[in-house]
PDB file of C-alpha atoms and ligand atoms in Angstrom:
ATOM      1  CA  MET A 135       0.000   0.000   0.000  1.00 76.00           C
ATOM      2  CA  ALA A 136       1.327   3.450  -0.898  1.00 89.00           C
ATOM      3  CA  SER A 137       2.175   5.954   1.814  1.00 96.00           C
ATOM      4  CA  LYS A 138      -0.612   8.445   2.449  1.00 96.00           C
ATOM      5  CA  TYR A 139       1.985  11.131   1.712  1.00 97.00           C
ATOM      6  CA  TRP A 140       2.870   9.661  -1.683  1.00 97.00           C
ATOM      7  CA  ASP A 141       2.029  11.982  -4.570  1.00 96.00           C
ATOM      8  CA  GLY A 142       1.537   9.788  -7.604  1.00 96.00           C
ATOM      9  CA  GLN A 143       1.049  12.735  -9.969  1.00 96.00           C
ATOM     10  CA  LEU A 144       4.362  14.258  -8.892  1.00 97.00           C
ATOM     11  CA  ALA A 145       6.124  10.940  -9.354  1.00 97.00           C
ATOM     12  CA  ALA A 146       4.667  10.755 -12.883  1.00 98.00           C
ATOM     13  CA  HIS A 147       6.085  14.222 -13.638  1.00 98.00           C
ATOM     14  CA  TYR A 148       9.545  13.094 -12.577  1.00 98.00           C
ATOM     15  CA  ARG A 149       9.349   9.986 -14.712  1.00 98.00           C
ATOM     16  CA  ASP A 150       8.708  12.373 -17.622  1.00 98.00           C
ATOM     17  CA  PHE A 151      11.678  14.564 -16.525  1.00 98.00           C
ATOM     18  CA  ARG A 152       9.370  17.451 -15.739  1.00 98.00           C
ATOM     19  CA  TYR A 153      10.424  19.552 -12.757  1.00 98.00           C
ATOM     20  CA  ALA A 154       9.183  22.677 -10.952  1.00 96.00           C
ATOM     21  CA  PHE A 155      11.680  25.495 -10.525  1.00 96.00           C
ATOM     22  CA  PRO A 156       9.474  28.459  -9.614  1.00 93.00           C
ATOM     23  CA  GLU A 157      10.839  31.943 -10.239  1.00 95.00           C
ATOM     24  CA  ARG A 158      10.302  35.200  -8.313  1.00 96.00           C
ATOM     25  CA  THR A 159       9.107  33.197  -5.320  1.00 97.00           C
ATOM     26  CA  LEU A 160       9.497  36.184  -2.997  1.00 98.00           C
ATOM     27  CA  ALA A 161       7.301  38.573  -4.990  1.00 98.00           C
ATOM     28  CA  GLY A 162       4.581  39.969  -2.721  1.00 98.00           C
ATOM     29  CA  ARG A 163       5.943  38.231   0.399  1.00 98.00           C
ATOM     30  CA  VAL A 164       6.460  40.196   3.601  1.00 98.00           C
ATOM     31  CA  ILE A 165      10.099  40.006   4.700  1.00 98.00           C
ATOM     32  CA  VAL A 166      11.930  41.809   7.523  1.00 99.00           C
ATOM     33  CA  VAL A 167      15.530  42.865   6.950  1.00 99.00           C
ATOM     34  CA  ALA A 168      16.874  44.083  10.289  1.00 99.00           C
ATOM     35  CA  GLY A 169      20.107  46.023   9.844  1.00 98.00           C
ATOM     36  CA  GLY A 170      19.056  46.346   6.220  1.00 98.00           C
ATOM     37  CA  THR A 171      20.613  49.778   5.758  1.00 98.00           C
ATOM     38  CA  GLY A 172      24.181  48.570   6.378  1.00 98.00           C
ATOM     39  CA  GLY A 173      26.828  47.497   3.892  1.00 98.00           C
ATOM     40  CA  LEU A 174      25.561  43.930   3.447  1.00 98.00           C
ATOM     41  CA  GLY A 175      21.905  44.374   4.425  1.00 98.00           C
ATOM     42  CA  ALA A 176      21.280  47.099   1.839  1.00 98.00           C
ATOM     43  CA  ALA A 177      22.308  44.782  -1.015  1.00 98.00           C
ATOM     44  CA  THR A 178      19.884  42.172   0.316  1.00 98.00           C
ATOM     45  CA  VAL A 179      17.138  44.799   0.468  1.00 98.00           C
ATOM     46  CA  ALA A 180      17.865  45.717  -3.153  1.00 98.00           C
ATOM     47  CA  LEU A 181      17.781  42.090  -4.332  1.00 98.00           C
ATOM     48  CA  LEU A 182      14.487  41.363  -2.542  1.00 98.00           C
ATOM     49  CA  ALA A 183      12.942  44.674  -3.612  1.00 98.00           C
ATOM     50  CA  ARG A 184      13.796  43.969  -7.259  1.00 98.00           C
ATOM     51  CA  GLU A 185      11.826  40.748  -6.943  1.00 98.00           C
ATOM     52  CA  GLY A 186       8.805  42.545  -5.489  1.00 98.00           C
ATOM     53  CA  ALA A 187       9.018  41.491  -1.830  1.00 98.00           C
ATOM     54  CA  ARG A 188       7.279  43.771   0.674  1.00 98.00           C
ATOM     55  CA  LEU A 189      10.030  44.847   2.999  1.00 98.00           C
ATOM     56  CA  VAL A 190      10.280  46.057   6.579  1.00 99.00           C
ATOM     57  CA  VAL A 191      13.810  47.398   6.900  1.00 99.00           C
ATOM     58  CA  GLY A 192      15.366  48.153  10.277  1.00 98.00           C
ATOM     59  CA  TYR A 193      18.323  50.260  11.363  1.00 98.00           C
ATOM     60  CA  ARG A 194      19.549  51.548  14.711  1.00 98.00           C
ATOM     61  CA  ILE A 195      20.348  55.233  14.405  1.00 98.00           C
ATOM     62  CA  ASN A 196      21.496  56.415  10.977  1.00 98.00           C
ATOM     63  CA  ARG A 197      18.148  57.779   9.754  1.00 98.00           C
ATOM     64  CA  GLN A 198      19.635  59.751   6.886  1.00 98.00           C
ATOM     65  CA  ARG A 199      21.200  56.646   5.335  1.00 98.00           C
ATOM     66  CA  ALA A 200      17.930  54.742   5.857  1.00 98.00           C
ATOM     67  CA  GLN A 201      15.948  57.429   4.049  1.00 98.00           C
ATOM     68  CA  GLU A 202      18.498  57.544   1.224  1.00 98.00           C
ATOM     69  CA  LEU A 203      18.211  53.773   0.846  1.00 98.00           C
ATOM     70  CA  ALA A 204      14.394  53.983   0.789  1.00 98.00           C
ATOM     71  CA  ARG A 205      14.621  56.632  -1.954  1.00 98.00           C
ATOM     72  CA  ALA A 206      17.112  54.584  -3.981  1.00 98.00           C
ATOM     73  CA  ILE A 207      14.978  51.445  -3.731  1.00 98.00           C
ATOM     74  CA  GLU A 208      11.860  53.305  -4.813  1.00 98.00           C
ATOM     75  CA  GLU A 209      13.717  54.939  -7.705  1.00 98.00           C
ATOM     76  CA  GLN A 210      15.360  51.725  -8.930  1.00 98.00           C
ATOM     77  CA  PHE A 211      12.589  49.189  -8.286  1.00 98.00           C
ATOM     78  CA  GLN A 212       9.399  51.224  -7.654  1.00 98.00           C
ATOM     79  CA  ASN A 213       9.186  49.424  -4.312  1.00 98.00           C
ATOM     80  CA  LYS A 214       8.314  51.330  -1.105  1.00 98.00           C
ATOM     81  CA  ILE A 215      10.045  49.884   1.933  1.00 98.00           C
ATOM     82  CA  THR A 216       8.841  50.414   5.523  1.00 98.00           C
ATOM     83  CA  LEU A 217      11.554  51.680   7.882  1.00 98.00           C
ATOM     84  CA  VAL A 218      11.885  50.805  11.583  1.00 99.00           C
ATOM     85  CA  GLU A 219      14.360  52.726  13.740  1.00 98.00           C
ATOM     86  CA  GLY A 220      15.972  51.659  17.017  1.00 98.00           C
ATOM     87  CA  ASP A 221      18.088  49.133  18.863  1.00 98.00           C
ATOM     88  CA  ILE A 222      16.774  45.578  18.514  1.00 98.00           C
ATOM     89  CA  SER A 223      17.752  44.807  22.108  1.00 97.00           C
ATOM     90  CA  SER A 224      14.811  47.045  23.146  1.00 98.00           C
ATOM     91  CA  PRO A 225      11.424  45.254  23.475  1.00 98.00           C
ATOM     92  CA  ALA A 226       9.660  48.388  22.168  1.00 98.00           C
ATOM     93  CA  VAL A 227      11.757  48.334  18.994  1.00 98.00           C
ATOM     94  CA  ARG A 228      11.124  44.633  18.445  1.00 98.00           C
ATOM     95  CA  GLN A 229       7.416  45.357  18.868  1.00 98.00           C
ATOM     96  CA  ALA A 230       7.763  48.138  16.276  1.00 98.00           C
ATOM     97  CA  TYR A 231       9.044  45.531  13.779  1.00 98.00           C
ATOM     98  CA  GLN A 232       5.960  43.407  14.466  1.00 98.00           C
ATOM     99  CA  ASP A 233       3.646  46.425  14.158  1.00 98.00           C
ATOM    100  CA  ALA A 234       5.234  47.346  10.828  1.00 98.00           C
ATOM    101  CA  VAL A 235       4.677  43.793   9.590  1.00 98.00           C
ATOM    102  CA  ALA A 236       1.046  43.858  10.773  1.00 97.00           C
ATOM    103  CA  SER A 237       0.483  47.163   8.957  1.00 98.00           C
ATOM    104  CA  LEU A 238       1.293  45.435   5.655  1.00 97.00           C
ATOM    105  CA  GLY A 239      -1.730  43.174   6.137  1.00 94.00           C
ATOM    106  CA  ALA A 240      -0.107  39.915   5.011  1.00 96.00           C
ATOM    107  CA  PRO A 241       1.679  37.154   6.936  1.00 97.00           C
ATOM    108  CA  LEU A 242       5.370  37.484   7.706  1.00 98.00           C
ATOM    109  CA  GLN A 243       7.263  34.903   5.664  1.00 98.00           C
ATOM    110  CA  GLY A 244      10.879  35.669   6.327  1.00 98.00           C
ATOM    111  CA  ALA A 245      13.408  37.694   8.246  1.00 98.00           C
ATOM    112  CA  ALA A 246      17.104  38.347   7.838  1.00 99.00           C
ATOM    113  CA  ILE A 247      18.847  39.692  10.935  1.00 99.00           C
ATOM    114  CA  PHE A 248      21.998  41.628  10.056  1.00 99.00           C
ATOM    115  CA  PRO A 249      22.841  43.758  13.133  1.00 98.00           C
ATOM    116  CA  GLY A 250      26.242  43.073  14.619  1.00 98.00           C
ATOM    117  CA  ASP A 251      29.352  44.859  15.816  1.00 98.00           C
ATOM    118  CA  PRO A 252      32.999  44.128  14.969  1.00 97.00           C
ATOM    119  CA  ALA A 253      33.767  44.432  18.712  1.00 97.00           C
ATOM    120  CA  ARG A 254      37.485  44.742  18.028  1.00 94.00           C
ATOM    121  CA  ALA A 255      39.537  44.139  21.170  1.00 94.00           C
ATOM    122  CA  LYS A 256      43.054  42.860  21.730  1.00 94.00           C
ATOM    123  CA  LEU A 257      43.157  39.839  24.040  1.00 94.00           C
ATOM    124  CA  GLU A 258      45.483  41.644  26.474  1.00 94.00           C
ATOM    125  CA  SER A 259      43.110  44.581  26.881  1.00 92.00           C
ATOM    126  CA  LEU A 260      39.880  42.584  26.777  1.00 96.00           C
ATOM    127  CA  ASP A 261      37.744  43.367  29.809  1.00 97.00           C
ATOM    128  CA  ARG A 262      34.291  42.589  31.111  1.00 98.00           C
ATOM    129  CA  ASP A 263      32.680  45.651  29.525  1.00 98.00           C
ATOM    130  CA  ALA A 264      33.997  44.782  26.071  1.00 98.00           C
ATOM    131  CA  LEU A 265      32.846  41.159  26.375  1.00 98.00           C
ATOM    132  CA  VAL A 266      29.378  42.130  27.570  1.00 98.00           C
ATOM    133  CA  ALA A 267      28.989  44.790  24.858  1.00 98.00           C
ATOM    134  CA  SER A 268      29.885  42.299  22.123  1.00 98.00           C
ATOM    135  CA  LEU A 269      27.551  39.674  23.537  1.00 98.00           C
ATOM    136  CA  GLU A 270      24.753  42.256  23.580  1.00 98.00           C
ATOM    137  CA  ALA A 271      25.356  43.410  19.980  1.00 98.00           C
ATOM    138  CA  ASN A 272      26.242  40.102  18.325  1.00 98.00           C
ATOM    139  CA  TYR A 273      24.105  37.645  20.260  1.00 98.00           C
ATOM    140  CA  VAL A 274      21.452  39.042  22.645  1.00 98.00           C
ATOM    141  CA  GLY A 275      19.741  41.474  20.238  1.00 98.00           C
ATOM    142  CA  PRO A 276      19.752  39.140  17.205  1.00 99.00           C
ATOM    143  CA  VAL A 277      18.525  36.155  19.256  1.00 98.00           C
ATOM    144  CA  LEU A 278      15.668  38.102  20.845  1.00 98.00           C
ATOM    145  CA  LEU A 279      14.542  39.482  17.486  1.00 98.00           C
ATOM    146  CA  ALA A 280      14.770  35.993  15.951  1.00 98.00           C
ATOM    147  CA  ARG A 281      12.704  34.636  18.860  1.00 98.00           C
ATOM    148  CA  ASP A 282      10.012  37.311  18.381  1.00 98.00           C
ATOM    149  CA  LEU A 283       9.814  37.193  14.574  1.00 98.00           C
ATOM    150  CA  GLY A 284      10.083  33.394  14.483  1.00 98.00           C
ATOM    151  CA  ALA A 285       7.020  33.210  16.726  1.00 98.00           C
ATOM    152  CA  VAL A 286       5.129  35.452  14.282  1.00 98.00           C
ATOM    153  CA  ILE A 287       6.120  33.301  11.280  1.00 98.00           C
ATOM    154  CA  GLU A 288       5.198  30.130  13.185  1.00 97.00           C
ATOM    155  CA  GLN A 289       1.659  31.489  13.712  1.00 95.00           C
ATOM    156  CA  GLY A 290       1.134  31.966   9.971  1.00 92.00           C
ATOM    157  CA  ASP A 291      -0.100  29.114   7.773  1.00 91.00           C
ATOM    158  CA  ALA A 292       2.668  29.370   5.205  1.00 92.00           C
ATOM    159  CA  GLY A 293       5.700  29.258   7.535  1.00 96.00           C
ATOM    160  CA  GLY A 294       8.943  30.814   6.386  1.00 98.00           C
ATOM    161  CA  GLY A 295      12.643  31.309   6.980  1.00 98.00           C
ATOM    162  CA  LEU A 296      14.856  33.174   9.411  1.00 98.00           C
ATOM    163  CA  VAL A 297      18.423  34.012   8.435  1.00 99.00           C
ATOM    164  CA  LEU A 298      20.999  35.050  11.031  1.00 99.00           C
ATOM    165  CA  LEU A 299      24.288  36.710  10.099  1.00 98.00           C
ATOM    166  CA  ALA A 300      27.460  35.303  11.637  1.00 98.00           C
ATOM    167  CA  THR A 301      30.977  35.543  10.207  1.00 98.00           C
ATOM    168  CA  MET A 302      33.633  33.168   8.834  1.00 98.00           C
ATOM    169  CA  GLN A 303      35.390  33.788  12.159  1.00 97.00           C
ATOM    170  CA  ALA A 304      32.528  31.994  13.934  1.00 98.00           C
ATOM    171  CA  VAL A 305      33.261  28.744  12.109  1.00 97.00           C
ATOM    172  CA  ALA A 306      37.061  28.928  11.888  1.00 97.00           C
ATOM    173  CA  PRO A 307      39.387  30.270  14.591  1.00 96.00           C
ATOM    174  CA  PHE A 308      41.207  33.506  13.704  1.00 95.00           C
ATOM    175  CA  GLU A 309      43.731  35.148  16.006  1.00 91.00           C
ATOM    176  CA  SER A 310      42.470  38.213  17.883  1.00 91.00           C
ATOM    177  CA  SER A 311      38.848  37.536  16.980  1.00 95.00           C
ATOM    178  CA  LEU A 312      37.666  36.239  20.354  1.00 97.00           C
ATOM    179  CA  ASN A 313      35.460  39.156  21.333  1.00 98.00           C
ATOM    180  CA  TYR A 314      33.657  39.272  17.983  1.00 98.00           C
ATOM    181  CA  ALA A 315      33.660  35.652  16.907  1.00 98.00           C
ATOM    182  CA  ALA A 316      32.711  33.784  20.078  1.00 98.00           C
ATOM    183  CA  PRO A 317      29.263  35.450  20.425  1.00 98.00           C
ATOM    184  CA  LYS A 318      28.758  34.866  16.680  1.00 98.00           C
ATOM    185  CA  ALA A 319      29.573  31.173  17.215  1.00 98.00           C
ATOM    186  CA  ALA A 320      26.940  31.152  19.963  1.00 98.00           C
ATOM    187  CA  LEU A 321      24.517  32.638  17.438  1.00 98.00           C
ATOM    188  CA  VAL A 322      25.205  29.679  15.123  1.00 98.00           C
ATOM    189  CA  HIS A 323      24.331  27.274  17.905  1.00 98.00           C
ATOM    190  CA  ALA A 324      21.251  29.317  18.813  1.00 98.00           C
ATOM    191  CA  ALA A 325      20.048  28.940  15.209  1.00 98.00           C
ATOM    192  CA  ARG A 326      20.157  25.144  15.503  1.00 98.00           C
ATOM    193  CA  ILE A 327      18.291  25.198  18.794  1.00 98.00           C
ATOM    194  CA  LEU A 328      15.653  27.527  17.343  1.00 98.00           C
ATOM    195  CA  VAL A 329      15.057  25.004  14.561  1.00 98.00           C
ATOM    196  CA  ARG A 330      13.815  22.602  17.230  1.00 97.00           C
ATOM    197  CA  GLN A 331      11.462  25.166  18.779  1.00 96.00           C
ATOM    198  CA  TRP A 332       9.183  25.589  15.796  1.00 97.00           C
ATOM    199  CA  ARG A 333       7.632  23.468  13.068  1.00 97.00           C
ATOM    200  CA  ARG A 334       7.019  26.064  10.358  1.00 97.00           C
ATOM    201  CA  VAL A 335      10.157  28.175  10.693  1.00 98.00           C
ATOM    202  CA  ARG A 336      13.440  27.267   9.048  1.00 98.00           C
ATOM    203  CA  VAL A 337      16.477  28.896  10.646  1.00 98.00           C
ATOM    204  CA  ASN A 338      19.804  29.216   8.827  1.00 98.00           C
ATOM    205  CA  VAL A 339      22.993  31.217   9.123  1.00 99.00           C
ATOM    206  CA  VAL A 340      25.051  33.070   6.542  1.00 99.00           C
ATOM    207  CA  ALA A 341      28.691  33.578   7.529  1.00 98.00           C
ATOM    208  CA  PRO A 342      30.413  36.181   5.323  1.00 98.00           C
ATOM    209  CA  GLY A 343      34.163  36.466   4.779  1.00 97.00           C
ATOM    210  CA  ALA A 344      36.194  39.579   3.984  1.00 96.00           C
ATOM    211  CA  THR A 345      33.624  41.692   2.157  1.00 97.00           C
ATOM    212  CA  VAL A 346      34.234  45.092   0.578  1.00 98.00           C
ATOM    213  CA  ALA A 347      31.182  46.839   2.060  1.00 98.00           C
ATOM    214  CA  GLY A 348      30.011  47.477   5.604  1.00 97.00           C
ATOM    215  CA  MET A 349      32.024  46.912   8.723  1.00 97.00           C
ATOM    216  CA  ALA A 350      34.985  45.283   6.924  1.00 95.00           C
ATOM    217  CA  GLU A 351      35.289  48.058   4.324  1.00 96.00           C
ATOM    218  CA  ALA A 352      37.945  49.985   6.263  1.00 94.00           C
ATOM    219  CA  SER A 353      40.104  46.890   6.846  1.00 93.00           C
ATOM    220  CA  VAL A 354      39.789  45.652   3.258  1.00 95.00           C
ATOM    221  CA  SER A 355      40.498  49.081   1.730  1.00 96.00           C
ATOM    222  CA  ALA A 356      43.510  49.517   4.037  1.00 96.00           C
ATOM    223  CA  GLY A 357      45.027  46.298   2.636  1.00 96.00           C
ATOM    224  CA  LYS A 358      44.607  44.082   5.718  1.00 93.00           C
ATOM    225  CA  TYR A 359      43.485  41.124   3.598  1.00 94.00           C
ATOM    226  CA  ASP A 360      45.570  41.783   0.433  1.00 96.00           C
ATOM    227  CA  SER A 361      47.806  38.766   1.051  1.00 96.00           C
ATOM    228  CA  PHE A 362      44.803  36.440   0.676  1.00 96.00           C
ATOM    229  CA  VAL A 363      44.279  37.682  -2.879  1.00 97.00           C
ATOM    230  CA  GLU A 364      48.007  37.892  -3.669  1.00 96.00           C
ATOM    231  CA  ASN A 365      48.648  34.253  -2.690  1.00 95.00           C
ATOM    232  CA  ARG A 366      45.397  33.215  -4.378  1.00 95.00           C
ATOM    233  CA  THR A 367      43.705  32.002  -1.195  1.00 96.00           C
ATOM    234  CA  ILE A 368      40.638  33.829  -2.545  1.00 97.00           C
ATOM    235  CA  PRO A 369      40.006  34.922  -6.150  1.00 97.00           C
ATOM    236  CA  ARG A 370      38.751  38.363  -4.993  1.00 98.00           C
ATOM    237  CA  PHE A 371      37.233  40.012  -1.947  1.00 98.00           C
ATOM    238  CA  GLY A 372      33.614  39.273  -1.137  1.00 98.00           C
ATOM    239  CA  ARG A 373      30.917  41.600  -2.416  1.00 98.00           C
ATOM    240  CA  PRO A 374      27.631  42.515  -0.759  1.00 98.00           C
ATOM    241  CA  GLU A 375      25.810  40.852  -3.673  1.00 98.00           C
ATOM    242  CA  ASP A 376      27.463  37.517  -2.738  1.00 98.00           C
ATOM    243  CA  VAL A 377      25.941  37.734   0.731  1.00 98.00           C
ATOM    244  CA  ALA A 378      22.563  38.955  -0.551  1.00 98.00           C
ATOM    245  CA  ARG A 379      22.236  35.955  -2.873  1.00 98.00           C
ATOM    246  CA  ALA A 380      23.008  33.548  -0.028  1.00 98.00           C
ATOM    247  CA  VAL A 381      20.443  35.216   2.243  1.00 98.00           C
ATOM    248  CA  ARG A 382      17.811  35.192  -0.502  1.00 98.00           C
ATOM    249  CA  PHE A 383      18.416  31.494  -1.102  1.00 98.00           C
ATOM    250  CA  PHE A 384      17.497  30.668   2.493  1.00 98.00           C
ATOM    251  CA  LEU A 385      14.452  32.972   2.359  1.00 98.00           C
ATOM    252  CA  GLU A 386      12.868  31.198  -0.619  1.00 97.00           C
ATOM    253  CA  PRO A 387       9.470  29.903   0.560  1.00 95.00           C
ATOM    254  CA  ASP A 388      10.052  26.436  -0.930  1.00 92.00           C
ATOM    255  CA  ASN A 389      13.583  26.111   0.476  1.00 96.00           C
ATOM    256  CA  TYR A 390      14.066  22.667   2.103  1.00 97.00           C
ATOM    257  CA  ILE A 391      17.098  23.506   4.252  1.00 98.00           C
ATOM    258  CA  THR A 392      17.243  24.335   7.942  1.00 98.00           C
ATOM    259  CA  GLY A 393      19.820  24.607  10.707  1.00 98.00           C
ATOM    260  CA  GLN A 394      22.734  25.141   8.312  1.00 98.00           C
ATOM    261  CA  VAL A 395      25.599  27.598   8.002  1.00 98.00           C
ATOM    262  CA  LEU A 396      26.528  28.889   4.567  1.00 98.00           C
ATOM    263  CA  VAL A 397      30.048  30.346   4.619  1.00 98.00           C
ATOM    264  CA  VAL A 398      30.374  33.018   1.922  1.00 98.00           C
ATOM    265  CA  ASP A 399      34.140  33.539   2.032  1.00 98.00           C
ATOM    266  CA  GLY A 400      35.487  32.568  -1.422  1.00 98.00           C
ATOM    267  CA  GLY A 401      37.266  29.628   0.227  1.00 97.00           C
ATOM    268  CA  LEU A 402      39.303  31.731   2.644  1.00 97.00           C
ATOM    269  CA  THR A 403      38.720  29.613   5.750  1.00 97.00           C
ATOM    270  CA  LEU A 404      39.656  26.368   3.971  1.00 97.00           C
ATOM    271  CA  ARG A 405      42.628  27.581   1.935  1.00 96.00           C
ATOM    272  CA  ARG A 406      44.351  30.009   4.305  1.00 93.00           C
TER     273      ARG A 406
HETATM  274  N1  LIG B 157      30.989  43.427   6.184  1.00 62.58           N
HETATM  275  C1  LIG B 157      31.648  42.285   6.324  1.00 62.58           C
HETATM  276  O1  LIG B 157      32.682  42.037   5.664  1.00 62.58           O
HETATM  277  C2  LIG B 157      31.165  41.227   7.281  1.00 62.58           C
HETATM  278  C3  LIG B 157      31.943  40.061   7.382  1.00 62.58           C
HETATM  279  C4  LIG B 157      31.500  39.058   8.232  1.00 62.58           C
HETATM  280  C5  LIG B 157      30.329  39.182   8.930  1.00 62.58           C
HETATM  281  N2  LIG B 157      29.587  40.333   8.808  1.00 62.58           N
HETATM  282  C6  LIG B 157      28.345  40.401   9.575  1.00 62.58           C
HETATM  283  O2  LIG B 157      27.296  40.795   8.716  1.00 62.58           O
HETATM  284  C7  LIG B 157      26.358  41.612   9.414  1.00 62.58           C
HETATM  285  C8  LIG B 157      26.153  42.918   8.650  1.00 62.58           C
HETATM  286  O3  LIG B 157      27.407  43.565   8.559  1.00 62.58           O
HETATM  287  P1  LIG B 157      27.583  44.947   7.783  1.00 62.58           P
HETATM  288  O4  LIG B 157      28.989  44.977   7.337  1.00 62.58           O
HETATM  289  O5  LIG B 157      26.491  45.141   6.816  1.00 62.58           O
HETATM  290  O6  LIG B 157      27.423  45.959   9.019  1.00 62.58           O
HETATM  291  P2  LIG B 157      27.130  47.525   8.978  1.00 62.58           P
HETATM  292  O7  LIG B 157      27.454  48.105   7.652  1.00 62.58           O
HETATM  293  O8  LIG B 157      27.806  48.068  10.196  1.00 62.58           O
HETATM  294  O9  LIG B 157      25.540  47.629   9.170  1.00 62.58           O
HETATM  295  C9  LIG B 157      24.932  47.222  10.358  1.00 62.58           C
HETATM  296  C10 LIG B 157      23.445  47.455  10.230  1.00 62.58           C
HETATM  297  O10 LIG B 157      22.800  46.991  11.413  1.00 62.58           O
HETATM  298  C11 LIG B 157      22.201  48.098  12.090  1.00 62.58           C
HETATM  299  N3  LIG B 157      22.401  47.865  13.522  1.00 62.58           N
HETATM  300  C12 LIG B 157      23.562  47.671  14.164  1.00 62.58           C
HETATM  301  N4  LIG B 157      23.343  47.411  15.463  1.00 62.58           N
HETATM  302  C13 LIG B 157      21.999  47.447  15.635  1.00 62.58           C
HETATM  303  C14 LIG B 157      21.142  47.276  16.738  1.00 62.58           C
HETATM  304  N5  LIG B 157      21.636  46.998  17.962  1.00 62.58           N
HETATM  305  N6  LIG B 157      19.815  47.391  16.560  1.00 62.58           N
HETATM  306  C15 LIG B 157      19.304  47.659  15.334  1.00 62.58           C
HETATM  307  N7  LIG B 157      20.060  47.810  14.243  1.00 62.58           N
HETATM  308  C16 LIG B 157      21.392  47.720  14.392  1.00 62.58           C
HETATM  309  C17 LIG B 157      22.890  49.321  11.557  1.00 62.58           C
HETATM  310  O11 LIG B 157      22.086  50.499  11.723  1.00 62.58           O
HETATM  311  P3  LIG B 157      22.812  51.930  11.987  1.00 62.58           P
HETATM  312  O12 LIG B 157      23.815  52.085  10.890  1.00 62.58           O
HETATM  313  O13 LIG B 157      21.699  52.914  11.958  1.00 62.58           O
HETATM  314  O14 LIG B 157      23.478  51.803  13.345  1.00 62.58           O
HETATM  315  C18 LIG B 157      23.053  48.911  10.101  1.00 62.58           C
HETATM  316  O15 LIG B 157      21.809  48.985   9.437  1.00 62.58           O
HETATM  317  C19 LIG B 157      26.926  41.802  10.821  1.00 62.58           C
HETATM  318  O16 LIG B 157      26.275  40.936  11.715  1.00 62.58           O
HETATM  319  C20 LIG B 157      28.386  41.441  10.672  1.00 62.58           C
HETATM  320  O17 LIG B 157      28.913  40.918  11.875  1.00 62.58           O
HETATM  321  C21 LIG B 157      29.995  41.357   8.013  1.00 62.58           C
END
């Protein structure tokens, strides 16, 4: 007897080599991009806006840049994004994200959580304040927002995906990265635990490498990572579009992957 989950029609399609690869799967879907005005988040906003997603875009303080991004997105893609200002560690700000979603009148189907802080600190001068501040920026805020938005997605019929942003330094040990990378590694583990909490929410992590925009821009432009290109460890530096495509992949409504880390580093962690 066939399984009650067996789809005979689908099986017939495959026997005929007919497959479904839907396009523009995010058009019309409500997606949150927290930290979406930053170097990497803004490229993700652009990619999703081009496809017609309805976007709630968060930032902490830089309102001017947020408004410039909103103007650019409207000009380039005729897509009006909704902005949310404030620190995601605040319950009121996290509520503001949920209110913005509710105002769009359609279920939330995805969220990408970009906020983070490079938390640079030499091991010798590392103190309690620096450790706590990094934990707050790179772990506490993102986890609480993931918890809140995941619960909203779980309530909807369609389910959806959460994407957390870590770093290549969270999956491979780099000297002097303790203060930044260890809370990001905790975020990776949190993602896997969150997978177990819900049934309709997929949770994945994107871990960028040395990327030319955002918080690594100053280091990359100053030549800190030149040797990786010179000795052909990586073919080039990462671009914000590389990260955006990885995030979009996990946000696709028919994506079948959860609890995974996608390292977008051009091979740096394996070849260095
Ligand atoms: N750029 C890279 O090469 C790289 C490499 C590895 C990993 N990453 C990770 O990728 C993520 C994005 O990096 P990025 O380079 O795009 O950073 P970024 O340019 O500094 O942008 C950060 C974004 O998050 C917002 N933000 C920061 N803290 C926040 C908070 N507490 N509450 C609400 N919003 C907050 C910022 O808003 P305001 O500007 O208004 O403060 C901005 O929109 C980070 O988690 C980072 O650790 C980046």
